[in-house]
Coordinates of N, CA and C in Angstrom, one line a residue:
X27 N 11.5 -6.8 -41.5 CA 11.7 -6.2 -40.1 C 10.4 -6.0 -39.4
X28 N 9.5 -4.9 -40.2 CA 7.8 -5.2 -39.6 C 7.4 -6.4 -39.1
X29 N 7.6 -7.6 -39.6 CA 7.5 -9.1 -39.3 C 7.8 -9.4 -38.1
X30 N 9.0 -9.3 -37.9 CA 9.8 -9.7 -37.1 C 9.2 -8.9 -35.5
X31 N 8.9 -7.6 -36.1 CA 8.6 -6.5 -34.8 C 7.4 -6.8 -34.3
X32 N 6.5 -7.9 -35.1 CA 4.7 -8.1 -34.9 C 4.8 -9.0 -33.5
X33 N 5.5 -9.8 -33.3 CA 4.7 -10.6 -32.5 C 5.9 -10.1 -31.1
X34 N 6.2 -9.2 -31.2 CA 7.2 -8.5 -29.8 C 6.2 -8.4 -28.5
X35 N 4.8 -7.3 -28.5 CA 3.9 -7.3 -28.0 C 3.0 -8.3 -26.9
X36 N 3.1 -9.2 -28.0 CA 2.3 -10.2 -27.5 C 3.9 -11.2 -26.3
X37 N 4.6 -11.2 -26.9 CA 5.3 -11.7 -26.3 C 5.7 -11.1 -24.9
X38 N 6.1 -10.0 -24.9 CA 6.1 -9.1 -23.8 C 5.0 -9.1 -22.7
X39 N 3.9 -9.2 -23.4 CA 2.5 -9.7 -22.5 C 2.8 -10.5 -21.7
X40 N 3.1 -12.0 -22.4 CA 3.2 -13.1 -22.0 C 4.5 -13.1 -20.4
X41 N 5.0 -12.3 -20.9 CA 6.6 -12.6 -20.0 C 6.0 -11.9 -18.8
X42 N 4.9 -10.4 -19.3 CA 4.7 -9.6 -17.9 C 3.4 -10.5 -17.1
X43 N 2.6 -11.4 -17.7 CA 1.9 -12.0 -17.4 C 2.8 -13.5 -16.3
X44 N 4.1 -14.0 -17.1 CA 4.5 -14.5 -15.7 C 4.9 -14.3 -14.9
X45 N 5.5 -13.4 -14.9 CA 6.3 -11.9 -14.0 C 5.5 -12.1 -12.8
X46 N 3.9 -11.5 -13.2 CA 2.9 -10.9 -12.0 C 3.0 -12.7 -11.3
X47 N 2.6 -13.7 -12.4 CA 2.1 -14.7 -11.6 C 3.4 -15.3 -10.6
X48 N 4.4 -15.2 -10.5 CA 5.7 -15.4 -10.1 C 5.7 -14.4 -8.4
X49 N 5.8 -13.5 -9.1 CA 5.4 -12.5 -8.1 C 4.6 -12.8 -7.2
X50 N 3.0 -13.1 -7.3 CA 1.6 -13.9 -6.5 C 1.9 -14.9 -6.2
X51 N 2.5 -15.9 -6.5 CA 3.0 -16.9 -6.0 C 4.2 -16.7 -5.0
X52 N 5.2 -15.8 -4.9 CA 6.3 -15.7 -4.0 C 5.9 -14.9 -2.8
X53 N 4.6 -13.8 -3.2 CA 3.8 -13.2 -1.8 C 3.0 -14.0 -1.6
X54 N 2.1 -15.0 -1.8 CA 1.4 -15.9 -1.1 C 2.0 -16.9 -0.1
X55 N 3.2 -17.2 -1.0 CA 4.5 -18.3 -0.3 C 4.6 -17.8 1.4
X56 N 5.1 -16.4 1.3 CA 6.2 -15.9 2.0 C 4.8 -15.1 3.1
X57 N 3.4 -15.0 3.0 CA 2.5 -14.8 4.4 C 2.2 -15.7 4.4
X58 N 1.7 -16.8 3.9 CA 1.0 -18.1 4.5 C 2.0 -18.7 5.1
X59 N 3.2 -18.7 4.8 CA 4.5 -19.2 5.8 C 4.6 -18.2 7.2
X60 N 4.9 -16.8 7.1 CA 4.4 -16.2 8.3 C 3.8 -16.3 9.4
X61 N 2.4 -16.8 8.8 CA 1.0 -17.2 9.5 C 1.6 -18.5 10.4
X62 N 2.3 -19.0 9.8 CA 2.3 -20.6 10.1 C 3.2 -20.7 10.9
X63 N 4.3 -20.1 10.9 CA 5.3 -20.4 11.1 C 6.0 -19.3 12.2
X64 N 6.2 -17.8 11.8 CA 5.7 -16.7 12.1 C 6.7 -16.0 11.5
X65 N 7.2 -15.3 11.6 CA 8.2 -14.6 10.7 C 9.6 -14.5 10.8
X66 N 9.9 -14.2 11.7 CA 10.8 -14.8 12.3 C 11.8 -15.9 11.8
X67 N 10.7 -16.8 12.0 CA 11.0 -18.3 12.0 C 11.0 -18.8 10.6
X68 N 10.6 -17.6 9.6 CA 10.2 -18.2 8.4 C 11.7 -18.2 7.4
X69 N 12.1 -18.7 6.7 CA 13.6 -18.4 6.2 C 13.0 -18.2 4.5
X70 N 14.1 -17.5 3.9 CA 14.5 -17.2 2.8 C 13.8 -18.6 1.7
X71 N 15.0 -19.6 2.0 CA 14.6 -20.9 1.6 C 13.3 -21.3 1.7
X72 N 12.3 -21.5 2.7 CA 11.4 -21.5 2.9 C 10.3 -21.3 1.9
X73 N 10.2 -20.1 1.6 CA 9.6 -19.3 1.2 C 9.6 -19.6 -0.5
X74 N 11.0 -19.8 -1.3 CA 11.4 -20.6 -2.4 C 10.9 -21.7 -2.5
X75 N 11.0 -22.5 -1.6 CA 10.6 -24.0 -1.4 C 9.0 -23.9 -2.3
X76 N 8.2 -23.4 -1.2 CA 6.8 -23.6 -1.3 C 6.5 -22.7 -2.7
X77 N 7.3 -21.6 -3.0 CA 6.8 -21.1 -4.5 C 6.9 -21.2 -5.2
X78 N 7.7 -22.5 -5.6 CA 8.5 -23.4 -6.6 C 9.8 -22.4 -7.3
X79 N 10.2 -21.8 -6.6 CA 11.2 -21.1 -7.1 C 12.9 -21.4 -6.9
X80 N 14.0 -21.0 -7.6 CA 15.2 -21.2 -6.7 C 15.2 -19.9 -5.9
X81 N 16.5 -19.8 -4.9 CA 16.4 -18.6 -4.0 C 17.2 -17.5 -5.1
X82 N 17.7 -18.0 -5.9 CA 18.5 -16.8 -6.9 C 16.8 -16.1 -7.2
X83 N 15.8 -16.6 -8.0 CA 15.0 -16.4 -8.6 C 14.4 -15.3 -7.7
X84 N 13.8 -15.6 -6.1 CA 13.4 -15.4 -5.2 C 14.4 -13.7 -5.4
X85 N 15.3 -13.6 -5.0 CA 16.4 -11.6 -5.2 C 15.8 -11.2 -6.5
X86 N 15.1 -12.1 -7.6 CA 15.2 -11.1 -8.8 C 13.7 -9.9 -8.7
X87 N 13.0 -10.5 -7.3 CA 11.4 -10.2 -7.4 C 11.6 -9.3 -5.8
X88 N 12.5 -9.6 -4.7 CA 12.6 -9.0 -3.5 C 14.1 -9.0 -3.2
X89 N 14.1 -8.1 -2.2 CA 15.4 -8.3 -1.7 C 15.8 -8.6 -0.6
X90 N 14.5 -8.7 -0.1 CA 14.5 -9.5 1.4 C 13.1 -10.2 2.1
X91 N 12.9 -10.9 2.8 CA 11.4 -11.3 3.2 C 10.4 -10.3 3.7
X92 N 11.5 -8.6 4.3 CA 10.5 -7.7 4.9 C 9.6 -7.3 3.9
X93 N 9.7 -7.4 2.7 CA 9.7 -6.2 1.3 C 8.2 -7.4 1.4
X94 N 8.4 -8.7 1.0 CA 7.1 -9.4 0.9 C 5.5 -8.8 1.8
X95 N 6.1 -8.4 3.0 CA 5.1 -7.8 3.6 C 4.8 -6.4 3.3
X96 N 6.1 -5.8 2.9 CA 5.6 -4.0 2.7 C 4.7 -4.2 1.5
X97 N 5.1 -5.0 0.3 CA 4.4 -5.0 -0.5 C 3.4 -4.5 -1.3
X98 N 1.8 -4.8 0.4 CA 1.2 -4.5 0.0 C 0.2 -3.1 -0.1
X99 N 1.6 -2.7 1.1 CA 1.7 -1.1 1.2 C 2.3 -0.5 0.8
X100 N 3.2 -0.8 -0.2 CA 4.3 0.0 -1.6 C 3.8 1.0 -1.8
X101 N 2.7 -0.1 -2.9 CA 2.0 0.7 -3.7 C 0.7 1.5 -3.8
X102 N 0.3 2.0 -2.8 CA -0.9 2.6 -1.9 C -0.8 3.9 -2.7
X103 N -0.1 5.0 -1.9 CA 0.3 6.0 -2.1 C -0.1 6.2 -3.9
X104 N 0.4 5.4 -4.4 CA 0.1 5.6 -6.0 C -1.3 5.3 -6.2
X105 N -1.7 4.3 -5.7 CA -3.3 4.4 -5.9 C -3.9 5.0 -5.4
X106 N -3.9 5.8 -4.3 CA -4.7 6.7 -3.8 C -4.7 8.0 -4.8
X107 N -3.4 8.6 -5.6 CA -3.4 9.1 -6.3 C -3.9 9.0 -7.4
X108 N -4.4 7.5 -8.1 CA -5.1 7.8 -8.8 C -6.0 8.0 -8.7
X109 N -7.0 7.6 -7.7 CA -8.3 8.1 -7.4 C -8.6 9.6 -6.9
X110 N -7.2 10.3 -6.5 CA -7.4 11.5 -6.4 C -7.7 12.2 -7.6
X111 N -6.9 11.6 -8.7 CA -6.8 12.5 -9.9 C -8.1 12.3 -10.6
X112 N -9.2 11.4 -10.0 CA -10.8 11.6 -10.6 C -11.5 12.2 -10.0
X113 N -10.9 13.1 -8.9 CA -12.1 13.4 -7.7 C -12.9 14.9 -8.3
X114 N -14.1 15.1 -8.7 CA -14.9 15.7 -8.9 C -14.1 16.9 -8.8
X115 N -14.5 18.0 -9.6 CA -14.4 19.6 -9.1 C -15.0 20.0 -8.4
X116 N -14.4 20.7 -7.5 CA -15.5 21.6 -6.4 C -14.9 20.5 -4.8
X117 N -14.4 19.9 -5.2 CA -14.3 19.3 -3.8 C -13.4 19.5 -2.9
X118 N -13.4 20.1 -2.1 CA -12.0 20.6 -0.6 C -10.8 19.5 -1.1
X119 N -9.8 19.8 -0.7 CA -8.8 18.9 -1.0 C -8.6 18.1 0.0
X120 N -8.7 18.2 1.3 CA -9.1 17.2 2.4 C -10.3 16.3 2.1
X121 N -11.3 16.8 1.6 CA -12.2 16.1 1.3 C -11.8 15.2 -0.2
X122 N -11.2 15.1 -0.9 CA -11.0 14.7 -2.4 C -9.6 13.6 -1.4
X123 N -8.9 14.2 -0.8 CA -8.1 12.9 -0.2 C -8.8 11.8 0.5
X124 N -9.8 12.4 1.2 CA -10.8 11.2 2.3 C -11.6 10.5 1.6
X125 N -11.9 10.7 0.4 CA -12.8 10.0 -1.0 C -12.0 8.8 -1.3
X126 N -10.4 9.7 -1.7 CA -9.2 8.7 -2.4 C -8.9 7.0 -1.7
X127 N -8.6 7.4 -0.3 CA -8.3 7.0 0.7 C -9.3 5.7 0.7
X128 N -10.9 6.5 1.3 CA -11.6 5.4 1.5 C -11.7 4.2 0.2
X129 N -12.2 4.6 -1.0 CA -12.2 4.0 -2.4 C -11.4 3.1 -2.3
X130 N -9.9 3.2 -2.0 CA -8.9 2.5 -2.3 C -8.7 1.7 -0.9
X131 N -8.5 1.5 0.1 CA -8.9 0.7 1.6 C -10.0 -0.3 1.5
X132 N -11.1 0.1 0.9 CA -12.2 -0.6 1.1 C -12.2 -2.1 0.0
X133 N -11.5 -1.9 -0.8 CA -11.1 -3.3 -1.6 C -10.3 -4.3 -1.0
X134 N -9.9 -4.5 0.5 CA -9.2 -5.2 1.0 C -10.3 -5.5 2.3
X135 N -10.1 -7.3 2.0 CA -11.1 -7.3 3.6 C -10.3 -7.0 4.8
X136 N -11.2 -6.3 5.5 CA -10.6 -6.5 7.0 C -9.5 -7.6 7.8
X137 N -10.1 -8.6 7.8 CA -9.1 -10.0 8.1 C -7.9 -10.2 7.4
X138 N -7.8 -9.6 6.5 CA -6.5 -9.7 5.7 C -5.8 -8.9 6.2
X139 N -6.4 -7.0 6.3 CA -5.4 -6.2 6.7 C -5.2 -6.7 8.1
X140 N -5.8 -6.8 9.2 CA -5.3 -7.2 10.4 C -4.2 -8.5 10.2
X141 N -4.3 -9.3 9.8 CA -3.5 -10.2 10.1 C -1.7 -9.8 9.1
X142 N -1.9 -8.8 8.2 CA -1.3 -8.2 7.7 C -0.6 -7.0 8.6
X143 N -1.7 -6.8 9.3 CA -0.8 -5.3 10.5 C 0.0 -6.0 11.3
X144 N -0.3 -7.3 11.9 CA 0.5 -8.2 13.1 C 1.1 -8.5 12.8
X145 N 1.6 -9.3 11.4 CA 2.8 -9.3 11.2 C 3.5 -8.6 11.2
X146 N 3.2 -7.9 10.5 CA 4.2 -6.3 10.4 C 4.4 -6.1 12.4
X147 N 4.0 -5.9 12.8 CA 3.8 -5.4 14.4 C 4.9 -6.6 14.6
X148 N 5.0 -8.1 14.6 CA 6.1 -8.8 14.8 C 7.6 -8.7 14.6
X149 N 7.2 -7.6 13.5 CA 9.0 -7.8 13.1 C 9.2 -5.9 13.6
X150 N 10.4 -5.1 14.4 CA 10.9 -4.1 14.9 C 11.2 -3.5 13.3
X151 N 11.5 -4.3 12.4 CA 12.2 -3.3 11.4 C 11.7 -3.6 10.1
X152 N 10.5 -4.4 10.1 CA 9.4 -4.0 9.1 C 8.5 -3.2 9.4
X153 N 8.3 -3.3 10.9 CA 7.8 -1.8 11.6 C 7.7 -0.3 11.1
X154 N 9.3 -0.3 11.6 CA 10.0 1.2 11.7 C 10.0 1.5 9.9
X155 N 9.8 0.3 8.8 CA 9.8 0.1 7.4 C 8.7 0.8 7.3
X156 N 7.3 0.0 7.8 CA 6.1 0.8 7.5 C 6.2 2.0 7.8
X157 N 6.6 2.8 9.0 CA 6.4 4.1 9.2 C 6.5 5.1 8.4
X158 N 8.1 4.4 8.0 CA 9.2 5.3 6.3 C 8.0 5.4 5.6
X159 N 7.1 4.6 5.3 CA 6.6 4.3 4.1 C 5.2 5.1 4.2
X160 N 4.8 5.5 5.3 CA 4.1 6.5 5.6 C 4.5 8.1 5.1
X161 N 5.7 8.4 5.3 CA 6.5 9.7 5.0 C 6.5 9.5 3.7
X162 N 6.5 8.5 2.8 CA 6.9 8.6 1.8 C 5.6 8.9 0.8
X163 N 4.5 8.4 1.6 CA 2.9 8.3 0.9 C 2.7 9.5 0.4
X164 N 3.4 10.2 2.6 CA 2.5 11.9 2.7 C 3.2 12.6 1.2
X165 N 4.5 12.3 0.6 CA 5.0 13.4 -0.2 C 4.2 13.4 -1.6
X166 N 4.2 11.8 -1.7 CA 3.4 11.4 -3.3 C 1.7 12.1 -3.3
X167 N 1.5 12.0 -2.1 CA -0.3 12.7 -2.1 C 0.0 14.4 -1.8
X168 N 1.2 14.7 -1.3 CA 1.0 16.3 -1.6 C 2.0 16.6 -2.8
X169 N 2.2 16.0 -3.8 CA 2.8 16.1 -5.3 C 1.3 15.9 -6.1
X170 N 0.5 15.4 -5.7 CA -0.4 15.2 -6.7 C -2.1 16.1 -6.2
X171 N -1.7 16.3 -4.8 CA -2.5 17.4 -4.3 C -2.2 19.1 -4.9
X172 N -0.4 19.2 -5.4 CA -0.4 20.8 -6.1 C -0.1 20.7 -7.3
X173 N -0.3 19.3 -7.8 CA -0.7 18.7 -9.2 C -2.4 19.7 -9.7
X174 N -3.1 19.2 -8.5 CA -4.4 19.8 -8.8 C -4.8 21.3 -8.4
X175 N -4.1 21.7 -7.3 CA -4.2 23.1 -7.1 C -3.2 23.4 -7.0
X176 N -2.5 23.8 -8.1 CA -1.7 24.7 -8.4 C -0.9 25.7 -7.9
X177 N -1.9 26.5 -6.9 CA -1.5 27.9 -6.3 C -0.2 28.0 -5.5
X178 N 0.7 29.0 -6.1 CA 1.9 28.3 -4.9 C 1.5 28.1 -3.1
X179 N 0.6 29.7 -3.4 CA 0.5 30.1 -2.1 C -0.4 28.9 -1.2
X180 N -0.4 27.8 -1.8 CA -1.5 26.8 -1.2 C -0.1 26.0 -0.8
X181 N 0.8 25.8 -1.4 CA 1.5 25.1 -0.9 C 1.4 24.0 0.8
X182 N 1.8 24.9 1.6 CA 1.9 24.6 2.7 C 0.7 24.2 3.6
X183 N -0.6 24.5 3.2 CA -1.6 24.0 3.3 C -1.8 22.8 2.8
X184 N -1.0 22.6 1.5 CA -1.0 20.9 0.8 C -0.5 20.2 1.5
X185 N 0.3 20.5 2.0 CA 1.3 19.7 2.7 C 0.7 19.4 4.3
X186 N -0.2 20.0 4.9 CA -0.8 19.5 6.2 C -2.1 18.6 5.5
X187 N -2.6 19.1 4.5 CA -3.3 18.0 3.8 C -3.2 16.7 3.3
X188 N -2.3 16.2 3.3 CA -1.4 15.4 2.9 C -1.2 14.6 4.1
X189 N -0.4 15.3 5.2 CA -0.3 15.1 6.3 C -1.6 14.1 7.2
X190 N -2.7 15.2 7.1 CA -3.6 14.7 7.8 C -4.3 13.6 7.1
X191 N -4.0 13.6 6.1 CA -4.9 12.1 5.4 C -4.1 11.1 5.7
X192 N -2.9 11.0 6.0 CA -2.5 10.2 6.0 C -2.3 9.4 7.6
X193 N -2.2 10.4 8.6 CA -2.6 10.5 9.9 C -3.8 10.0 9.8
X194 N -4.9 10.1 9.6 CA -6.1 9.8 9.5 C -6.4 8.3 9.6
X195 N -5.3 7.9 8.1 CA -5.5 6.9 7.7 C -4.7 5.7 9.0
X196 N -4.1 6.0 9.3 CA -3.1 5.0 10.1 C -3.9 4.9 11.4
X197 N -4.4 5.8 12.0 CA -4.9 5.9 13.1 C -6.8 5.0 12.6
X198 N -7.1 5.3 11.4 CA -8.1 3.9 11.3 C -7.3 2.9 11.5
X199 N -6.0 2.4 11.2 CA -5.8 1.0 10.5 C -5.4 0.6 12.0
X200 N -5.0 1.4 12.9 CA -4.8 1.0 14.3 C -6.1 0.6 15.3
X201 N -6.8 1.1 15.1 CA -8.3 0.4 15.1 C -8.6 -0.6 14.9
X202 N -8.6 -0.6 13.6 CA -8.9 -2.1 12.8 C -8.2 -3.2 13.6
X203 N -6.8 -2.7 13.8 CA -6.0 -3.9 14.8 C -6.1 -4.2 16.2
X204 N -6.7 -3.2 16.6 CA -7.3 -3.3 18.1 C -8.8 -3.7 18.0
X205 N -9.0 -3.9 17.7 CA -10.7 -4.3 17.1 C -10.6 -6.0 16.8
X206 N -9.1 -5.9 16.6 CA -9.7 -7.6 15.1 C -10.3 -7.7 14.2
X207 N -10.6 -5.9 13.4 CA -11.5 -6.4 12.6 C -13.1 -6.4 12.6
X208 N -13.4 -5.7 13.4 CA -14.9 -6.0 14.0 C -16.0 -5.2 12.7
X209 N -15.2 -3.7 12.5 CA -15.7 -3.0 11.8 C -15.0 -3.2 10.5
X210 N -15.8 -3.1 9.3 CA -15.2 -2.6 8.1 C -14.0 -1.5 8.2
X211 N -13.3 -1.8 7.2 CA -12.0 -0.3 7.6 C -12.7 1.2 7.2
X212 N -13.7 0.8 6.0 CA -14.4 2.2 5.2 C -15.2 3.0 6.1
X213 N -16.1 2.2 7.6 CA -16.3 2.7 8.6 C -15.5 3.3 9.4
X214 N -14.2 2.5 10.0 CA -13.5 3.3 10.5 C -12.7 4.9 10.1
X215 N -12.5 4.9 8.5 CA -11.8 5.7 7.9 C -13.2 7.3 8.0
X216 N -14.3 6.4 7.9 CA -15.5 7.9 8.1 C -15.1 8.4 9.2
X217 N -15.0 7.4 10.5 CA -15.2 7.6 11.6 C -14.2 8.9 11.8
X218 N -13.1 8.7 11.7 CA -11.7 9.1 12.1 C -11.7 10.6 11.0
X219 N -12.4 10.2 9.9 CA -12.3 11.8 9.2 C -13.0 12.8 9.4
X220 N -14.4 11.9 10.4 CA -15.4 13.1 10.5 C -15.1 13.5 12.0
X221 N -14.3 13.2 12.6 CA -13.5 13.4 14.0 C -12.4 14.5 13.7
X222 N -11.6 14.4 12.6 CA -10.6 15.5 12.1 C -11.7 16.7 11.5
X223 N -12.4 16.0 10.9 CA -13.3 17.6 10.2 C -13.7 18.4 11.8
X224 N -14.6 17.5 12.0 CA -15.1 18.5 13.2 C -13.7 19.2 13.8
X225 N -12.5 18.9 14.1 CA -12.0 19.5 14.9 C -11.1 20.6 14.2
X226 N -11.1 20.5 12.6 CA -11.2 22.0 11.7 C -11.9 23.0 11.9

């Protein structure tokens, strides 16, 4: 039975390793078709075609073309959280969110997120998608904000903390798309935080 159980591991590797590449391949498909084509315009089929996939395959990874673009804003919220959960002692909790924030933003070039925000901006209900998905960030960074302070009585203070990082953060990325891109996003995200500090 130990025998049998040795080489599970590795195999499971292998399957989550085509998993991701399946995955990379069906988001690369489905914005470089966007780009091209526009979104709209871009179909289901489409999008299978060019990722060598069937469209059955295509439902097992999304459930629709909008999700291809949320994507790469899913999973944000979680990574900002992990970088919260390294943020030095002693640091304000606004400030330990504006650390998270930037760290995690600054790994994406600029030209990507812009051309990333316009699509989104093309479609009315990947839109109103991203917004949800904003509400959804604020709750996960004020869960892992009274993760680290505790106090109940801070509560409600987490919760505008939370708020405002997140506010912060949108109101850079709206920049960035009125810009084109001109500035780094890690500049704009100082800009915009040392604009909310002062007005603390």
């Amino acid at each position: 039975m130990s025998e049998d159980a040795g080489p599970q591991p590795a195999a499971g590797g292998l399957r989550e390793r085509k998993r991701r590449a399946t995955l990379g391949r069906i988001t690369d498909a489905g914005i470089s078709l966007f780009i091209e084509k526009g979104y709209d315009s871009t179909t289901l089929d489409d999008i299978a075609v060019r990722a060598g996939i069937s469209r059955r395959t295509f439902f097992y990874y999304f459930k629709s073309k909008d999700e291809i673009l949320l994507s790469a804003q899913s999973g944000m919220g979680e990574m900002i959280v992990a970088e919260l959960r390294n943020a030095p002692d002693g640091r304000r909790p606004l400030d330990a969110i504006r650390d998270a924030i930037i760290k995690v933003c600054e790994r994406w070039p600029a030209a990507e997120m812009v051309t990333l925000d316009r699509l989104m901006r093309s479609s009315p209900v990947v839109q109103a998608r991203k917004q949800a998905s904003y509400v959804q960030h604020e709750r996960t960074l004020f869960e892992a904000l009274r993760e680290r302070w505790p106090d109940p009585g801070r509560e409600t203070g987490l919760k505008l903390v939370a708020m405002l990082g997140m506010g912060a953060m949108r109101l850079a990325f709206d920049t960035l798309s009125l810009e084109g891109g001109e500035r780094p996003v890690e500049d704009l995200l100082h800009e915009t935080f040392d604009a909310l500090d002062a007005e603390l």
